[in-house]
mmCIF file of C-alpha atoms and ligand atoms in Angstrom:
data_model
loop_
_atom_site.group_PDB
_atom_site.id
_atom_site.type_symbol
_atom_site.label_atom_id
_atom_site.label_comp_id
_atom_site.label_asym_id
_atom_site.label_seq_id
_atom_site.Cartn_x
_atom_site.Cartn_y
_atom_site.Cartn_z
ATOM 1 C CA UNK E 1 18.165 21.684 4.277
ATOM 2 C CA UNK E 2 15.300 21.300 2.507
ATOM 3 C CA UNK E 3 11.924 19.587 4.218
ATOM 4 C CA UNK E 4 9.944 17.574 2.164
ATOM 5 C CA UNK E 5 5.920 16.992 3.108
ATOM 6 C CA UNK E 6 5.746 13.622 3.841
ATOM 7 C CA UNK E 7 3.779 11.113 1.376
ATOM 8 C CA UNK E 8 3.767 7.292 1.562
ATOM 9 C CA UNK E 9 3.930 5.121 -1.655
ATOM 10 C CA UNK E 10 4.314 1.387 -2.172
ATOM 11 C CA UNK E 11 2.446 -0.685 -4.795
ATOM 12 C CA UNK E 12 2.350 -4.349 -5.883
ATOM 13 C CA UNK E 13 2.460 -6.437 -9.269
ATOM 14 C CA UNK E 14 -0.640 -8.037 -10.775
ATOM 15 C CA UNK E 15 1.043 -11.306 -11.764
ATOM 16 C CA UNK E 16 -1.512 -13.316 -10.148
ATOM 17 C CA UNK E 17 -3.434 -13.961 -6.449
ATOM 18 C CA UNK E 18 -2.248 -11.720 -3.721
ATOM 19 C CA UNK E 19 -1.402 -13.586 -0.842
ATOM 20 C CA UNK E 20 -0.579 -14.164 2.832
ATOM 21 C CA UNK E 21 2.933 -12.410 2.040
ATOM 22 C CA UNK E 22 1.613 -9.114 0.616
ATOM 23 C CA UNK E 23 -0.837 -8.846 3.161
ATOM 24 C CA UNK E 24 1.412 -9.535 6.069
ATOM 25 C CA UNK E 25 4.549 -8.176 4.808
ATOM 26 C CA UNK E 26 2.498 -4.848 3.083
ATOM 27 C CA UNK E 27 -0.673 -4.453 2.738
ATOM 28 C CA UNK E 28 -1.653 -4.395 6.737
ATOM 29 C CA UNK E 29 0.844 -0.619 6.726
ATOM 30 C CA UNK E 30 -0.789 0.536 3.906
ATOM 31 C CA UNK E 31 -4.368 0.183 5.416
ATOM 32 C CA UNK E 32 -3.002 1.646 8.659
ATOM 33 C CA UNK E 33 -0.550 4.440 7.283
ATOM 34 C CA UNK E 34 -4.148 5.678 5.481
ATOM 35 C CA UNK E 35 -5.072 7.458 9.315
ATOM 36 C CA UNK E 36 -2.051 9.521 9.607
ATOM 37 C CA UNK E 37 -0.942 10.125 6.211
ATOM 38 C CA UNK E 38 -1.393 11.158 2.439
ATOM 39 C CA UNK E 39 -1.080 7.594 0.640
ATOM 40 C CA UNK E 40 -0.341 6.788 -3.037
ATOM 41 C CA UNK E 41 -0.835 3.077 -3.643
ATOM 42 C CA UNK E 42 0.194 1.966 -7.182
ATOM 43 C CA UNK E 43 -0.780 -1.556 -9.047
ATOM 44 C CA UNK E 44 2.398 -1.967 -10.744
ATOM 45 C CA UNK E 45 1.371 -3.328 -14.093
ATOM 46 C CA UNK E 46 4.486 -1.944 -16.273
ATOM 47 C CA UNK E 47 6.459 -4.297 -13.230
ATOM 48 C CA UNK E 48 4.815 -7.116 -14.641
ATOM 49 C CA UNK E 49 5.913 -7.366 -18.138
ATOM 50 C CA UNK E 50 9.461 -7.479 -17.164
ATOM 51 C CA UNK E 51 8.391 -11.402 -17.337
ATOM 52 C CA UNK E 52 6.113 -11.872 -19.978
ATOM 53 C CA UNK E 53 2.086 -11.711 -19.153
ATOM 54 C CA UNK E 54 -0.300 -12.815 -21.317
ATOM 55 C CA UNK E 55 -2.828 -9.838 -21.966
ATOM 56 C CA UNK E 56 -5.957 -11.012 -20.880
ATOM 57 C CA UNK E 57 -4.973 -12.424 -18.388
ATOM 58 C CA UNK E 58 -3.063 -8.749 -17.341
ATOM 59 C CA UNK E 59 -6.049 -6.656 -17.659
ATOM 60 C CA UNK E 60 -7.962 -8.966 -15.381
ATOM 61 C CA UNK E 61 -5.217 -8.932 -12.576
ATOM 62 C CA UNK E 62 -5.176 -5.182 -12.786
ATOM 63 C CA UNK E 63 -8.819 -5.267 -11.788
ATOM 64 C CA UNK E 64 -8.331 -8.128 -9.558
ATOM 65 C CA UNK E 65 -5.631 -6.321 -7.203
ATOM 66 C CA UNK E 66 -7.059 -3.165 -7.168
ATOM 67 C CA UNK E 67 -10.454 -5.340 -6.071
ATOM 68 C CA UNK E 68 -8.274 -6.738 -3.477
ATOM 69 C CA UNK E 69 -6.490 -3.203 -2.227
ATOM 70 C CA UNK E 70 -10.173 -2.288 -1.302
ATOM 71 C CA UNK E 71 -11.662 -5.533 -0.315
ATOM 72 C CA UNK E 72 -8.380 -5.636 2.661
ATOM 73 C CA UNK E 73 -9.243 -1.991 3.871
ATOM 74 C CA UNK E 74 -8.020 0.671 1.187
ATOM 75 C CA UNK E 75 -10.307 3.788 1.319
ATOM 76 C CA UNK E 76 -10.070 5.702 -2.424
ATOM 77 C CA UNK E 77 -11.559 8.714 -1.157
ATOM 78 C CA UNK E 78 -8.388 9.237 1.429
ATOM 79 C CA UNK E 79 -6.066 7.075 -0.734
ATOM 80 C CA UNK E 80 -4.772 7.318 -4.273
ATOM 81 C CA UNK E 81 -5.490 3.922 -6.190
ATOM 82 C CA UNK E 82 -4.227 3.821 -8.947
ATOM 83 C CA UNK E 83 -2.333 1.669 -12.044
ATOM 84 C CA UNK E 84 1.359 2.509 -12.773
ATOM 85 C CA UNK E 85 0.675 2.920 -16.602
ATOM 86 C CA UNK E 86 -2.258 5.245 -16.667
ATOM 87 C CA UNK E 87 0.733 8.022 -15.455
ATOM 88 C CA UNK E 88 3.285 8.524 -18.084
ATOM 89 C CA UNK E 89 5.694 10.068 -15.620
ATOM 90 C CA UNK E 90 6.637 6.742 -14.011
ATOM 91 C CA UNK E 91 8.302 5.953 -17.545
ATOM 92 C CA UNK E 92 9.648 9.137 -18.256
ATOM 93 C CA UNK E 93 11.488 9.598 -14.878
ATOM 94 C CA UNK E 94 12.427 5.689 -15.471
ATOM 95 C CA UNK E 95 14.286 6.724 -18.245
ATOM 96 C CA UNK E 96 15.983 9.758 -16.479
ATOM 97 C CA UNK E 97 16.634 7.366 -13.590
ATOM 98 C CA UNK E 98 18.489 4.817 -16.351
ATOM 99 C CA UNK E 99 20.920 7.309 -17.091
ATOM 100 C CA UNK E 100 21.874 7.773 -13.186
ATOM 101 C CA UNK E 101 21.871 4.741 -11.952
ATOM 102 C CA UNK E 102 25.752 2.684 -12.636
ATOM 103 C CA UNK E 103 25.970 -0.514 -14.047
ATOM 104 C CA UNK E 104 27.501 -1.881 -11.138
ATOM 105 C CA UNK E 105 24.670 -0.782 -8.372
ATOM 106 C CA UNK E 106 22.218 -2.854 -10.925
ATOM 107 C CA UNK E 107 24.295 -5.744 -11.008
ATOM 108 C CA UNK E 108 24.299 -6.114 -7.394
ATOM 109 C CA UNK E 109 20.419 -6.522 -7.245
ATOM 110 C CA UNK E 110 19.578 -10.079 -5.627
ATOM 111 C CA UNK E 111 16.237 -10.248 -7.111
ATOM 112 C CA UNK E 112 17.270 -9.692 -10.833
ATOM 113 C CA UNK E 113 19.175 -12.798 -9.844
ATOM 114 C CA UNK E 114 16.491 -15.102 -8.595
ATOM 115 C CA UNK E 115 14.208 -13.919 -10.971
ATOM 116 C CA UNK E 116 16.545 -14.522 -14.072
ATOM 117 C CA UNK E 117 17.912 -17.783 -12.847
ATOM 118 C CA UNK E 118 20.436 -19.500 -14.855
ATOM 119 C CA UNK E 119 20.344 -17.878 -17.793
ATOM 120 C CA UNK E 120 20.500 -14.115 -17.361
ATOM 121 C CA UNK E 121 21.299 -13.673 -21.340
ATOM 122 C CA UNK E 122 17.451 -14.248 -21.966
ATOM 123 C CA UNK E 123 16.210 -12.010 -19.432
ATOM 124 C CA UNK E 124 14.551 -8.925 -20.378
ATOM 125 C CA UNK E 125 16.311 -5.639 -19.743
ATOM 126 C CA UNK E 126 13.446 -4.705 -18.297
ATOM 127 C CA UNK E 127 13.616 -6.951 -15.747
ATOM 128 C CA UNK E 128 17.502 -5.777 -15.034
ATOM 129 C CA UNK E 129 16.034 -2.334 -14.785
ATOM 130 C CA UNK E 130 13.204 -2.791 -12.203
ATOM 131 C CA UNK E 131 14.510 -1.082 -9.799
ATOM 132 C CA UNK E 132 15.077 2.389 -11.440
ATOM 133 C CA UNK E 133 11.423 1.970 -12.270
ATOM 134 C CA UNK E 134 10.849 1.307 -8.712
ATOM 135 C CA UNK E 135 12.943 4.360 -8.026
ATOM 136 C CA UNK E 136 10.934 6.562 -10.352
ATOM 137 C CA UNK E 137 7.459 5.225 -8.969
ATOM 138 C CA UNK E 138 8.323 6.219 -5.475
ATOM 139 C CA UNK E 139 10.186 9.626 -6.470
ATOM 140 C CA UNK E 140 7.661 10.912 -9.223
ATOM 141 C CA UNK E 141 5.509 11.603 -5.664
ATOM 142 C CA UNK E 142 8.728 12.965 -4.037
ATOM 143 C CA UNK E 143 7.339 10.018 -1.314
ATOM 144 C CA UNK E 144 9.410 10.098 1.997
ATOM 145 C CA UNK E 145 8.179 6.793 3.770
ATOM 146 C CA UNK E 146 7.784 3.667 1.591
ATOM 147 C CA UNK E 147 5.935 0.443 3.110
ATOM 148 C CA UNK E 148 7.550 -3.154 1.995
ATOM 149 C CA UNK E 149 8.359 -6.616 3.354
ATOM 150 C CA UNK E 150 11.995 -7.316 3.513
ATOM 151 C CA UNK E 151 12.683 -8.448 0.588
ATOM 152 C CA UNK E 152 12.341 -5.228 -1.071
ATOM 153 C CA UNK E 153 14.927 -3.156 1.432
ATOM 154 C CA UNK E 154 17.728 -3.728 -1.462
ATOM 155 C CA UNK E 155 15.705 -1.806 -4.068
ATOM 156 C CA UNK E 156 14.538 1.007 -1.910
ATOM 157 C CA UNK E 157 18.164 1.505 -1.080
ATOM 158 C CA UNK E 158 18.994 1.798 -4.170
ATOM 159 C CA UNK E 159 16.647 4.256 -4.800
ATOM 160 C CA UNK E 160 17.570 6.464 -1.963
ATOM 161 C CA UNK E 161 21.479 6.446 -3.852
ATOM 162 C CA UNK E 162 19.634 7.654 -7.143
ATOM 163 C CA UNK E 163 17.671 10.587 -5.315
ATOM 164 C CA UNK E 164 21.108 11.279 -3.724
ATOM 165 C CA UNK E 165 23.115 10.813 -7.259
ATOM 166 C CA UNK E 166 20.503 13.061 -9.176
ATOM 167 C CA UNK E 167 20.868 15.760 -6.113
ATOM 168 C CA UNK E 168 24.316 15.627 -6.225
ATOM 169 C CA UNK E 169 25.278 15.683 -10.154
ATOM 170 C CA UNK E 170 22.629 18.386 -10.829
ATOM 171 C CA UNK E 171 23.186 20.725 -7.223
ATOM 172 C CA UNK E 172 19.888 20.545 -6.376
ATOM 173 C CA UNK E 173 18.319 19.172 -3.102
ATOM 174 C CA UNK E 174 15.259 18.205 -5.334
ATOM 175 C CA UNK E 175 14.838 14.427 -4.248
ATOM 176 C CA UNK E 176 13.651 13.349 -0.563
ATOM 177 C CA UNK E 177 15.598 10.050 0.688
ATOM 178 C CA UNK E 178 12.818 7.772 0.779
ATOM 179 C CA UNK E 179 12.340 5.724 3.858
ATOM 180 C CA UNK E 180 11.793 2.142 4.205
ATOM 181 C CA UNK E 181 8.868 1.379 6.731
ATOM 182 C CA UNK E 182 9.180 -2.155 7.469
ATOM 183 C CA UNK E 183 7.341 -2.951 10.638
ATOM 184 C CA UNK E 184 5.576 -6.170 12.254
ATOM 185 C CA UNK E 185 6.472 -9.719 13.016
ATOM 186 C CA UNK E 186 5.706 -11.375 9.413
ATOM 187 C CA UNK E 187 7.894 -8.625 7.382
ATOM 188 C CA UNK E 188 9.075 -11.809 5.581
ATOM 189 C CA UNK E 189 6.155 -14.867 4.891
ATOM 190 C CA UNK E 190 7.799 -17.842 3.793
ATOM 191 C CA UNK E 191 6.350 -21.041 1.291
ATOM 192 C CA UNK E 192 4.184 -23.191 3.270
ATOM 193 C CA UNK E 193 5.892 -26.165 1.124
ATOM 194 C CA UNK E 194 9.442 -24.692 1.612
ATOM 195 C CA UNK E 195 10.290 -22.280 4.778
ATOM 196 C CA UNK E 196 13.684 -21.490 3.281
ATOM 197 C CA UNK E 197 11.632 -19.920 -0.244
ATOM 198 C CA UNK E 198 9.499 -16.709 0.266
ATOM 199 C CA UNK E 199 5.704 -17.092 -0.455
ATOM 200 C CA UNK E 200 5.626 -15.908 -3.704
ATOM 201 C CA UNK E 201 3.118 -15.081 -6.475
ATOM 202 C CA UNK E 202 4.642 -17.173 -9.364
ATOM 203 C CA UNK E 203 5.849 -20.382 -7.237
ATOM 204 C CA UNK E 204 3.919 -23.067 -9.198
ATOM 205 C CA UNK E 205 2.835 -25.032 -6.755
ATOM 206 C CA UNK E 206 -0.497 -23.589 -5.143
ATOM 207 C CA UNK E 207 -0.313 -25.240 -1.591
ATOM 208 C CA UNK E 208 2.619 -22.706 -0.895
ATOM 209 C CA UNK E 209 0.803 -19.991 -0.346
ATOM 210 C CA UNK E 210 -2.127 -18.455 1.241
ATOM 211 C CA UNK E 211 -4.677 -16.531 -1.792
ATOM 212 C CA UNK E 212 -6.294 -13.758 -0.495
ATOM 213 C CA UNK E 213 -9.009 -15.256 -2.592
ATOM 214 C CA UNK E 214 -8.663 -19.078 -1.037
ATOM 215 C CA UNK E 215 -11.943 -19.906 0.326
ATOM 216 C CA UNK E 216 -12.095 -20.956 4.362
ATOM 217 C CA UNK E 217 -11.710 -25.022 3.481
ATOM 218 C CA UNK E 218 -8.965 -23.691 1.033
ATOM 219 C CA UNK E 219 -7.122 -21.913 3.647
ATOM 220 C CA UNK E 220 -7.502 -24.924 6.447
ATOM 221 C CA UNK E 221 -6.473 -27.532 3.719
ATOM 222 C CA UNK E 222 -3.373 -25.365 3.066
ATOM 223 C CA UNK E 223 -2.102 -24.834 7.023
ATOM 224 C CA UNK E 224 -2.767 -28.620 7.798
ATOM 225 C CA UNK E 225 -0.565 -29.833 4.743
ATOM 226 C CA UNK E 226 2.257 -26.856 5.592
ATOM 227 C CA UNK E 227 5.732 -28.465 6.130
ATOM 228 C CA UNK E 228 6.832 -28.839 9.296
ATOM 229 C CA UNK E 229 9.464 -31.024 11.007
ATOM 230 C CA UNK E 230 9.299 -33.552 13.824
ATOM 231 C CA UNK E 231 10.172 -31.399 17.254
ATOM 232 C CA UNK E 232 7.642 -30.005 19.496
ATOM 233 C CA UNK E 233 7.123 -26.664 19.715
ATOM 234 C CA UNK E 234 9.638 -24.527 21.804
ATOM 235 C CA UNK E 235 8.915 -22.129 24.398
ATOM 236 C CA UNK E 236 11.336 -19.614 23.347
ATOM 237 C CA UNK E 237 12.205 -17.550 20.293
ATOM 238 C CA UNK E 238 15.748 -18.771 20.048
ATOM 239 C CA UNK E 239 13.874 -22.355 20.037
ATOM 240 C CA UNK E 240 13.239 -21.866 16.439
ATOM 241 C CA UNK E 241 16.599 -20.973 15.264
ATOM 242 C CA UNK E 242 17.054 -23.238 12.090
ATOM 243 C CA UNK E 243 13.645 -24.692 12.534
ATOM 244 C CA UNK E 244 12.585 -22.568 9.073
ATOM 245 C CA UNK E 245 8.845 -24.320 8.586
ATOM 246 C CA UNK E 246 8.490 -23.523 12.730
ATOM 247 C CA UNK E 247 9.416 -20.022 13.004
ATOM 248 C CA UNK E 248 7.306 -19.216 9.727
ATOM 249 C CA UNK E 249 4.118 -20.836 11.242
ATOM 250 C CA UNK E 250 4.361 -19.031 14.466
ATOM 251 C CA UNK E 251 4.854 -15.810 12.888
ATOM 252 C CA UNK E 252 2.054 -15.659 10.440
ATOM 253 C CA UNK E 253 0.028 -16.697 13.848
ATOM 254 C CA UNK E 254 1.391 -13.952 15.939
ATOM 255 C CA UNK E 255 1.236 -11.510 13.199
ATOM 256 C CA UNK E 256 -2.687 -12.652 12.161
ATOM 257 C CA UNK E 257 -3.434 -12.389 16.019
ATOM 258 C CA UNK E 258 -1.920 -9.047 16.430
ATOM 259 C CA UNK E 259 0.763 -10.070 19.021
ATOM 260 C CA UNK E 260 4.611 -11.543 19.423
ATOM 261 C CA UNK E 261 6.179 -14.655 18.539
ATOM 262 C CA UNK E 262 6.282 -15.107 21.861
ATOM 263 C CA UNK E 263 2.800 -14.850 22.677
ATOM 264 C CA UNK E 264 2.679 -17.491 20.754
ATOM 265 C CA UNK E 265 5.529 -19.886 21.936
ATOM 266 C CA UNK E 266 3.601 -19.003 25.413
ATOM 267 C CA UNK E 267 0.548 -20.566 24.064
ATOM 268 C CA UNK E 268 1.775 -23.510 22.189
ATOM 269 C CA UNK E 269 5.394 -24.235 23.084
ATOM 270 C CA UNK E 270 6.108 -27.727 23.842
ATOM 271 C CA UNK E 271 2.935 -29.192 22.028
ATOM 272 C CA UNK E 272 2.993 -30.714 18.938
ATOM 273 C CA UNK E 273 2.547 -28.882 15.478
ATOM 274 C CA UNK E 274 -0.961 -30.276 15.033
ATOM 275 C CA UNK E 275 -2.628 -27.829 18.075
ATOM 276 C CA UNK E 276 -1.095 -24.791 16.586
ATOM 277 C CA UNK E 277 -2.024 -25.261 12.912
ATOM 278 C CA UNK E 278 -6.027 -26.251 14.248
ATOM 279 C CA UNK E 279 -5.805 -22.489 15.744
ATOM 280 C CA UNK E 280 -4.035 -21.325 12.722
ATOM 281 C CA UNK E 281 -6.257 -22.678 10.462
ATOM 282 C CA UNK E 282 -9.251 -20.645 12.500
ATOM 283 C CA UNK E 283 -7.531 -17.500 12.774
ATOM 284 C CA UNK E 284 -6.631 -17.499 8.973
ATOM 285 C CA UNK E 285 -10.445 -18.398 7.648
ATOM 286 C CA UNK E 286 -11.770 -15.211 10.745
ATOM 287 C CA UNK E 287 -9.219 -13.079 9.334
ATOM 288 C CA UNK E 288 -8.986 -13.683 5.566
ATOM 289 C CA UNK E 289 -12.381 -15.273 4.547
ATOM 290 C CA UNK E 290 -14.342 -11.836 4.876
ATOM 291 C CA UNK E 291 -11.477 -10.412 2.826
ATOM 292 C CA UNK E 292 -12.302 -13.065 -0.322
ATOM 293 C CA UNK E 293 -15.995 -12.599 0.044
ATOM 294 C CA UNK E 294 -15.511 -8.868 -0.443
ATOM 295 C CA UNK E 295 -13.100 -9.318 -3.261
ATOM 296 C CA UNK E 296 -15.176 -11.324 -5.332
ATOM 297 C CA UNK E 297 -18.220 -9.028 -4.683
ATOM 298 C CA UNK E 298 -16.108 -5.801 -6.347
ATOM 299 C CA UNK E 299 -14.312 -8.152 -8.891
ATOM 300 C CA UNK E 300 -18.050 -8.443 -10.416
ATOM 301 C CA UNK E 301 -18.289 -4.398 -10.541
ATOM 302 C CA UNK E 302 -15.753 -3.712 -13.213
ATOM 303 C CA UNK E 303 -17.370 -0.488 -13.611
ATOM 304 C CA UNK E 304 -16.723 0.523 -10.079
ATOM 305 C CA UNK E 305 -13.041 -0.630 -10.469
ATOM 306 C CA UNK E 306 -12.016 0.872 -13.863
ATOM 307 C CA UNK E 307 -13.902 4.712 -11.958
ATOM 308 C CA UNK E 308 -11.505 3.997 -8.869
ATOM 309 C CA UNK E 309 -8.698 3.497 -11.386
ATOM 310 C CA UNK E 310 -9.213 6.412 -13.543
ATOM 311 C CA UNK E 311 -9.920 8.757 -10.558
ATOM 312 C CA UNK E 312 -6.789 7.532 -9.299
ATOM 313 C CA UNK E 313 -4.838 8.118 -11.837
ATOM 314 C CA UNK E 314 -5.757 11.633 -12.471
ATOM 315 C CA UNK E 315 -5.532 12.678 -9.226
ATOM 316 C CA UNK E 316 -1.586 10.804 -9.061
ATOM 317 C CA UNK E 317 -0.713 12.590 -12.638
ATOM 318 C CA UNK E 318 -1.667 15.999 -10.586
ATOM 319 C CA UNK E 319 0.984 15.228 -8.188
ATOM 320 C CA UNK E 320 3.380 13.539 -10.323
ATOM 321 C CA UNK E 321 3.487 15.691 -13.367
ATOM 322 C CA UNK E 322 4.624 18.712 -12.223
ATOM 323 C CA UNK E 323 7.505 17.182 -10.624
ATOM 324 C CA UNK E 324 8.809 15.205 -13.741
ATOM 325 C CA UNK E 325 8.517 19.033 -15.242
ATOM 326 C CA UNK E 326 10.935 20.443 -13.302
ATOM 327 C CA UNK E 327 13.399 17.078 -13.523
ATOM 328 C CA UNK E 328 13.059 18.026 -17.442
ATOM 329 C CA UNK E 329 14.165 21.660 -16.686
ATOM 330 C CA UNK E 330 16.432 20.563 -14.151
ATOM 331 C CA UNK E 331 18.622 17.854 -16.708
ATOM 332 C CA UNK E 332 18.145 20.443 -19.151
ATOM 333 C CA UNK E 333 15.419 19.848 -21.735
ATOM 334 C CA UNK E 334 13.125 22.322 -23.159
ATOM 335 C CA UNK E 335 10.102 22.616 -21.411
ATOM 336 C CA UNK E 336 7.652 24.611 -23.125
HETATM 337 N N1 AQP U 401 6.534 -13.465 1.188
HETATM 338 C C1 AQP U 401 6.441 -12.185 1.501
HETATM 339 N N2 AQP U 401 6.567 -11.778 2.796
HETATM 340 C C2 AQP U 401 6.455 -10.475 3.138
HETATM 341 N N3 AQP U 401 6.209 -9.492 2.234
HETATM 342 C C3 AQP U 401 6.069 -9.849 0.944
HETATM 343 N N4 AQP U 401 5.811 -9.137 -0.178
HETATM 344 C C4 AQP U 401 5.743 -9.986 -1.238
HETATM 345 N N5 AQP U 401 5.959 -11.243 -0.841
HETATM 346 C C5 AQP U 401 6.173 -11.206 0.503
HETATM 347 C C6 AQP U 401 5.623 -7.704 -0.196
HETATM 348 O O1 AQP U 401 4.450 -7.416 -0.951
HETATM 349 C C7 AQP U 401 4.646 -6.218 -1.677
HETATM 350 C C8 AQP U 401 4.261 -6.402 -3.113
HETATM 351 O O2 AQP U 401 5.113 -7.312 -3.738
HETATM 352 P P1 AQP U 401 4.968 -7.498 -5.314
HETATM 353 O O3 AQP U 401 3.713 -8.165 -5.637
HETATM 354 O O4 AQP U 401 5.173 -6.239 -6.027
HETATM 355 O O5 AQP U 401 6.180 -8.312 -5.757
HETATM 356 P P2 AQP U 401 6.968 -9.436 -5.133
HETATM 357 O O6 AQP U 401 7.676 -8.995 -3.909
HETATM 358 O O7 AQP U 401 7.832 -9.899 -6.265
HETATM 359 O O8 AQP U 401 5.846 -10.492 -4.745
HETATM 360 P P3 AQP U 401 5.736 -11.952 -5.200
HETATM 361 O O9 AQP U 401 4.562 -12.577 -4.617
HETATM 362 O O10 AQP U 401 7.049 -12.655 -4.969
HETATM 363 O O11 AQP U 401 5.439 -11.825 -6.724
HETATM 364 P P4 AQP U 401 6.093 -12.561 -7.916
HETATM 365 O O12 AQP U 401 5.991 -14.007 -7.582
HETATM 366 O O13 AQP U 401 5.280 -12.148 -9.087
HETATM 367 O O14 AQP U 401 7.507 -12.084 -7.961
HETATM 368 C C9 AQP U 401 6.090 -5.784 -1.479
HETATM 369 O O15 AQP U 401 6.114 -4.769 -0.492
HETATM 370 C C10 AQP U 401 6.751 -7.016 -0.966
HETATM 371 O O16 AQP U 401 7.828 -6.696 -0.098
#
């Protein structure tokens, strides 16, 4: 049995603001995993154009998440940062990763669904193949522990069946099974408008998420006007079962505060909403607000950023290369 040297990668789109979601569901692992472990952290730009970005507007959200990676705590001396298209390999092993993957894995992907809606025809293929792209970001590193929020557990599944497939059709124990690290109490932030919809990038309307960019009166605007319903608060977990807007409230609380749902319920249960969004609404602005401030004080150094990035990416097309080398040998190209 082979053992592979463990190494953590995860990454995240530039399609717009990061928000409460990524930093809850992500980003707070990747700052911690940085103590114990060798990170690769990827802004996933060729991820993007699977829907169609303008280019301007691309570049600049590049430079904006990476400015937001180190603004919430990345380190780029201990961490590769890095952007997914300054390292060729990610498309070559793509491309190898195409021809493993079935047809029928790919069509059982929920978030090609939601993404496509109604009328898959127009989608881009691109889009259809996300995750072998995903697959081939992770593997390129040979990575063994992969931090996501929930929603991406289908996709890193798959990608542990195309390390497996690739082992298994070439005899080679060459891949790692990747492992997904999904830990905390807000693995899963939903809409502030909607707590049935996850808080998402591209939802339209702005008061359903949290920016890591909103300013304090921003972020207290937001958490008064979140949905709610009409019941007090319970005392118990099981109190919020179908109470959607409830249970998504209390967990972004307990998760900012660094404690349970219960906690929580302990705190507030039986009160109206209104006392638990006022304390929301303070713990958001003390946690987030420094994280904005320090955003837009590297988003003015686009020097600084574009050095991180290109250090990044060499030192990620050290690792990466000779890997996607020996998949070329191993599916039998020439390598010279
Ligand atoms: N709502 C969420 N709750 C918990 N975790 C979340 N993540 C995203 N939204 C939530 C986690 O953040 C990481 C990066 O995600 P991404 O930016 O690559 O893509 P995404 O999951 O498609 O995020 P969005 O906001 O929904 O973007 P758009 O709207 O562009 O599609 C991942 O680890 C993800 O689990």
């Amino acid at each position: 049995m082979t053992t592979f040297t463990p190494r953590v990668f995860s990454g995240m789109q530039p399609t717009g603001n990061l928000h409460l979601g990524n930093y809850l569901g992500a980003m707070l692992n990747w700052v911690k995993m940085q103590d114990t472990n060798e990170c690769v952290y990827c802004v996933v730009d060729m991820h993007a154009i699977t829907l169609w970005q303008n280019p301007i507007a691309l570049r600049q959200a590049i430079r904006d998440v990476t400015a937001a990676y180190l603004a919430c705590g990345l380190d780029p001396k201990r961490s590769i940062i890095f952007n997914q298209s300054q390292v060729p390999e990610h498309a070559e092993l793509a491309w190898v990763f195409n021809c493993v993957a079935r047809l029928g894995w790919l069509n059982r992907m929920t978030q090609f669904k939601d993404k496509a809606g109604k009328d898959k025809e127009a989608a881009s293929v691109g889009l259809y193949v996300y995750p072998n792209l995903m697959a081939a970001d992770i593997l390129a590193y040979k990575a063994t522990h992969v931090p996501v929020g929930e929603d991406q557990k289908q996709h890193l599944e798959l990608a542990r069946d195309i390390a497996a497939k690739f082992n298994n059709d070439y005899e080679v124990e060459f891949f790692p099974q990747p492992e997904p690290y999904i830990v905390g109490t807000a693995t899963r932030v939903m809409s502030l408008r909607d707590g049935t919809k996850k808080m998402s990038k591209s939802d339209p309307s702005d008061l359903s998420r949290i920016n890591l960019t909103d300013s304090a009166d921003d972020i207290a605007k937001k958490i008064r006007k979140a949905k709610t319903d009409m019941d007090a608060l319970p005392s118990e977990p099981a109190g919020l079962k179908g109470r959607p807007e409830a249970e998504n409230l209390v967990g972004i609380f307990a998760a900012l505060n660094g404690g349970t749902v219960q906690d929580v319920l302990t705190q507030f249960g039986g009160g109206q909403f209104s006392g638990l969004k006022n304390a929301l609404a303070d713990l958001a602005v003390e946690k987030l607000a420094p994280i904005a401030i320090e955003t837009k004080r590297l988003q003015a150094d686009q020097t600084y950023i574009d050095q991180v990035l290109a250090d990044g990416s060499a030192r990620a097309r050290a690792i990466a290369a000779p890997i996607v080398k020996d998949v070329r040998e191993i599916v039998g190209f020439l390598v010279s």
